[in-house]
Amino acid sequence: MKLFLDSADLDEVKKWVATGFVDGVTTNPTLMAQVGKRPRDVIPQICALVNGPVSAEVTSTHAKGMLEEAAEFIKFGPNVVIKLPLIREGLIACRELSTQNIPTNVTLCFTPAQALLAAKAGATFISPFVGRLDDVATDGMVLIDEIVTIYNNYPALSTEVLVASIRHPRQLVDAAKMGADCATLPGKIFNQLFDHPLTDRGLEQFLMAYHTASMKMEDEGGEPSE
Ligand code: G3P
């Protein structure tokens, strides 16, 4: 499973890329606004930092404008991916970029039917938003299961499922169990993946036991074993 960082914050990208666990980066207009940047201000630097796909989202709502933005974005780096909203115009732009072998990430996906259309339009990635479905009392992971099942039924569809809008590590685990190709995580969620209180407590107990035994052996004149 590929793990992407969902951030436009250059410092945060640097921090998480350094862990070796980041396979790519996704951004969107909200994340850009949070750091007060436009794509041209930060995507080139992120592309240089990351050895993987970097999604930059267009803000046009018509295919012509989307394609114009895409023509600018592809200059940011060889690993840039054009992120397009899953609307009719976005799928028109997706199909055109697909014929030009320009990678795309079709975002704001909320139904399996939308995901099927995006795959037929040649999307490189589809981004279903699981957290936002949960926010409206709908099980977002059901959508992932349906998309993965549909895509697996048609091997000719090459679109990768990129699970987005993840709110907690359990959603990542369930997405991996379902066979989703990728997931994009805010830094906060990435951080949570490492931790468990029983791991911390177990390590503390191991070290306490070792140091206690070492001191006892030193008192008795022995040498602690390596
Ligand atoms: O990549 C999409 C993601 O940033 C959306 O997450 O939490 O705003 O639903 P969220």
Coordinates of C-alpha atoms and ligand atoms in Angstrom, one line a residue:
M1 CA 0.0 0.0 0.0
K2 CA 1.3 3.4 -0.9
L3 CA 1.1 6.1 1.8
F4 CA 0.8 9.7 0.8
L5 CA 1.1 12.8 3.0
D6 CA -1.9 15.1 2.7
S7 CA -0.2 18.5 3.1
A8 CA 1.0 21.7 1.4
D9 CA 3.2 22.6 4.3
L10 CA 6.8 22.4 3.1
D11 CA 8.2 21.9 6.6
E12 CA 5.7 19.1 7.3
V13 CA 6.5 17.5 4.0
K14 CA 10.2 17.6 4.8
K15 CA 9.6 16.1 8.2
W16 CA 7.6 13.2 7.0
V17 CA 9.6 12.5 3.8
A18 CA 12.7 12.1 6.1
T19 CA 10.9 9.1 7.8
G20 CA 11.1 7.1 4.5
F21 CA 7.4 6.2 4.8
V22 CA 6.0 8.9 2.4
D23 CA 5.4 7.5 -1.1
G24 CA 3.8 10.7 -2.4
V25 CA 2.0 13.9 -1.5
T26 CA -1.5 15.2 -2.1
T27 CA -2.7 18.8 -1.8
N28 CA -6.0 20.6 -2.4
P29 CA -7.1 24.3 -2.4
T30 CA -8.0 24.2 1.3
L31 CA -4.5 22.9 2.2
M32 CA -3.0 25.6 -0.1
A33 CA -5.1 28.3 1.7
Q34 CA -4.0 27.0 5.1
V35 CA -0.3 27.7 4.2
G36 CA -1.1 30.9 2.2
K37 CA 0.4 29.5 -1.0
R38 CA -0.5 29.0 -4.7
P39 CA 0.5 25.8 -6.4
R40 CA 3.3 27.5 -8.2
D41 CA 4.7 28.7 -4.9
V42 CA 5.1 25.3 -3.3
I43 CA 4.4 22.4 -5.6
P44 CA 7.8 22.6 -7.4
Q45 CA 9.6 22.4 -4.0
I46 CA 7.4 19.4 -2.9
C47 CA 8.1 17.7 -6.3
A48 CA 11.8 18.1 -5.6
L49 CA 11.5 16.7 -2.1
V50 CA 9.3 13.6 -2.8
N51 CA 10.3 10.5 -4.8
G52 CA 6.7 9.9 -5.8
P53 CA 3.5 11.5 -7.2
V54 CA 2.6 15.0 -6.0
S55 CA -1.1 16.0 -6.6
A56 CA -1.8 19.6 -7.5
E57 CA -5.5 20.5 -7.8
V58 CA -6.9 22.8 -10.4
T59 CA -9.5 25.5 -9.4
S60 CA -11.2 25.9 -12.8
T61 CA -14.6 24.3 -13.2
H62 CA -14.5 24.1 -16.9
A63 CA -12.4 21.6 -18.9
K64 CA -10.7 24.3 -20.9
G65 CA -9.5 26.2 -17.8
M66 CA -8.5 22.9 -16.1
L67 CA -6.3 22.0 -19.1
E68 CA -4.7 25.4 -19.1
E69 CA -3.9 25.0 -15.4
A70 CA -2.6 21.5 -16.1
A71 CA -0.3 22.9 -18.8
E72 CA 1.2 25.1 -16.1
F73 CA 1.3 22.5 -13.4
I74 CA 3.2 19.9 -15.4
K75 CA 6.2 22.3 -15.5
F76 CA 6.5 22.0 -11.7
G77 CA 8.2 18.6 -11.9
P78 CA 8.1 15.2 -13.6
N79 CA 6.2 13.7 -10.7
V80 CA 3.3 16.2 -10.6
V81 CA -0.2 14.7 -10.8
I82 CA -3.1 16.9 -12.0
K83 CA -5.9 16.8 -9.4
L84 CA -9.4 17.3 -10.9
P85 CA -12.8 17.5 -9.3
L86 CA -15.2 14.6 -10.2
I87 CA -17.6 16.8 -12.2
R88 CA -18.5 16.4 -15.9
E89 CA -16.0 19.0 -16.9
G90 CA -13.3 17.4 -14.7
L91 CA -13.9 14.0 -16.4
I92 CA -13.6 15.7 -19.8
A93 CA -10.3 17.1 -18.8
C94 CA -9.3 13.8 -17.3
R95 CA -9.9 12.0 -20.5
E96 CA -7.9 14.6 -22.5
L97 CA -4.9 14.4 -20.1
S98 CA -5.1 10.7 -20.1
T99 CA -4.6 10.7 -23.9
Q100 CA -1.5 12.9 -23.3
N101 CA -0.2 10.4 -20.7
I102 CA -0.4 13.1 -18.0
P103 CA -1.2 11.5 -14.6
T104 CA -4.5 12.6 -13.0
N105 CA -6.1 12.3 -9.6
V106 CA -9.9 12.6 -9.7
T107 CA -11.1 13.8 -6.4
L108 CA -14.3 14.5 -4.4
C109 CA -15.5 11.0 -5.2
F110 CA -18.6 9.8 -3.1
T111 CA -20.2 7.0 -5.1
P112 CA -19.0 3.8 -6.9
A113 CA -20.7 5.1 -10.0
Q114 CA -18.5 8.2 -10.0
A115 CA -15.5 6.0 -9.5
L116 CA -16.4 3.9 -12.5
L117 CA -16.7 6.9 -14.7
A118 CA -13.4 8.3 -13.5
A119 CA -11.7 4.9 -14.3
K120 CA -13.3 4.9 -17.8
A121 CA -12.0 8.5 -18.3
G122 CA -8.5 7.1 -17.6
A123 CA -7.9 8.6 -14.2
T124 CA -4.5 7.5 -12.7
F125 CA -5.9 7.8 -9.2
I126 CA -9.4 8.1 -7.7
S127 CA -9.8 9.9 -4.4
P128 CA -12.9 8.7 -2.5
F129 CA -13.5 10.9 0.6
V130 CA -14.3 8.4 3.4
G131 CA -14.3 10.9 6.3
R132 CA -16.8 13.3 4.8
L133 CA -19.2 10.4 4.2
D134 CA -18.8 9.4 7.9
D135 CA -19.5 13.1 8.7
V136 CA -23.0 12.6 7.2
A137 CA -23.7 9.2 9.0
T138 CA -22.7 7.1 6.0
D139 CA -20.1 4.4 6.2
G140 CA -17.3 5.7 4.0
M141 CA -15.4 2.4 4.0
V142 CA -18.4 0.7 2.2
L143 CA -17.6 3.0 -0.7
I144 CA -14.0 1.8 -0.7
D145 CA -15.1 -1.8 -0.6
E146 CA -17.5 -1.2 -3.6
I147 CA -14.9 0.6 -5.7
V148 CA -12.2 -2.0 -5.1
T149 CA -14.6 -4.8 -5.9
I150 CA -15.8 -3.0 -9.1
Y151 CA -12.2 -2.2 -10.3
N152 CA -11.1 -5.8 -9.6
N153 CA -13.9 -7.1 -11.8
Y154 CA -12.4 -5.2 -14.8
P155 CA -8.6 -5.7 -14.9
A156 CA -8.5 -3.3 -17.9
L157 CA -9.3 -0.5 -15.5
S158 CA -5.9 0.7 -14.3
T159 CA -7.0 3.5 -11.9
E160 CA -5.5 3.2 -8.4
V161 CA -7.8 3.7 -5.4
L162 CA -6.3 6.6 -3.3
V163 CA -8.4 6.7 0.0
A164 CA -8.7 10.3 1.2
S165 CA -10.3 12.3 4.0
I166 CA -9.1 9.8 6.5
R167 CA -10.0 10.7 10.1
H168 CA -8.3 7.9 12.1
P169 CA -5.9 4.9 11.7
R170 CA -8.6 2.3 11.7
Q171 CA -9.8 3.6 8.3
L172 CA -6.3 3.1 6.9
V173 CA -6.2 -0.5 8.3
D174 CA -9.6 -1.3 6.8
A175 CA -8.7 0.3 3.5
A176 CA -5.5 -1.9 3.4
K177 CA -7.6 -5.0 4.2
M178 CA -9.9 -4.2 1.3
G179 CA -6.9 -3.9 -1.0
A180 CA -7.0 -0.1 -1.7
D181 CA -3.8 0.9 -3.6
C182 CA -3.0 4.1 -1.7
A183 CA -4.1 6.3 1.2
T184 CA -3.4 9.9 1.9
L185 CA -3.0 11.0 5.5
P186 CA -2.6 14.3 7.4
G187 CA 0.5 14.4 9.4
K188 CA -1.5 13.9 12.6
I189 CA -2.8 10.6 11.4
F190 CA 0.6 9.5 10.1
N191 CA 1.9 10.2 13.6
Q192 CA -0.8 8.0 15.2
L193 CA 0.2 5.0 13.1
F194 CA 3.4 4.5 15.1
D195 CA 2.0 4.5 18.6
H196 CA 0.5 2.1 21.1
P197 CA 0.5 2.5 24.9
L198 CA 1.3 -1.3 25.3
T199 CA 4.4 -0.9 23.1
D200 CA 5.6 2.0 25.3
R201 CA 4.8 0.2 28.5
G202 CA 6.4 -3.1 27.3
L203 CA 9.6 -1.3 26.3
E204 CA 9.7 0.5 29.7
Q205 CA 9.3 -2.9 31.5
F206 CA 12.1 -4.5 29.3
L207 CA 14.5 -1.7 30.1
M208 CA 13.6 -1.6 33.8
A209 CA 14.2 -5.3 34.1
Y210 CA 17.5 -5.1 32.2
H211 CA 18.8 -2.2 34.3
T212 CA 17.7 -3.7 37.5
A213 CA 19.4 -7.0 36.7
S214 CA 22.5 -5.1 35.5
M215 CA 22.8 -3.2 38.7
K216 CA 22.3 -6.4 40.8
M217 CA 25.1 -8.2 38.8
E218 CA 27.4 -5.3 39.2
D219 CA 26.8 -5.3 43.0
E220 CA 27.6 -9.1 43.0
G221 CA 30.8 -8.4 40.9
G222 CA 29.5 -10.0 37.7
E223 CA 29.3 -8.4 34.3
P224 CA 26.0 -8.0 32.6
S225 CA 25.7 -10.1 29.5
E226 CA 25.9 -8.2 26.2
Ligands
G3P1 O1 -7.2 15.0 0.1 C1 -8.5 15.3 0.6 C2 -8.5 15.6 2.0 O2 -7.6 16.6 2.3 C3 -9.9 16.0 2.5 O3 -9.8 15.7 3.8 O4 -10.6 16.0 6.2 O5 -11.0 17.8 4.5 O6 -12.3 15.7 4.4 P1 -11.0 16.4 4.8

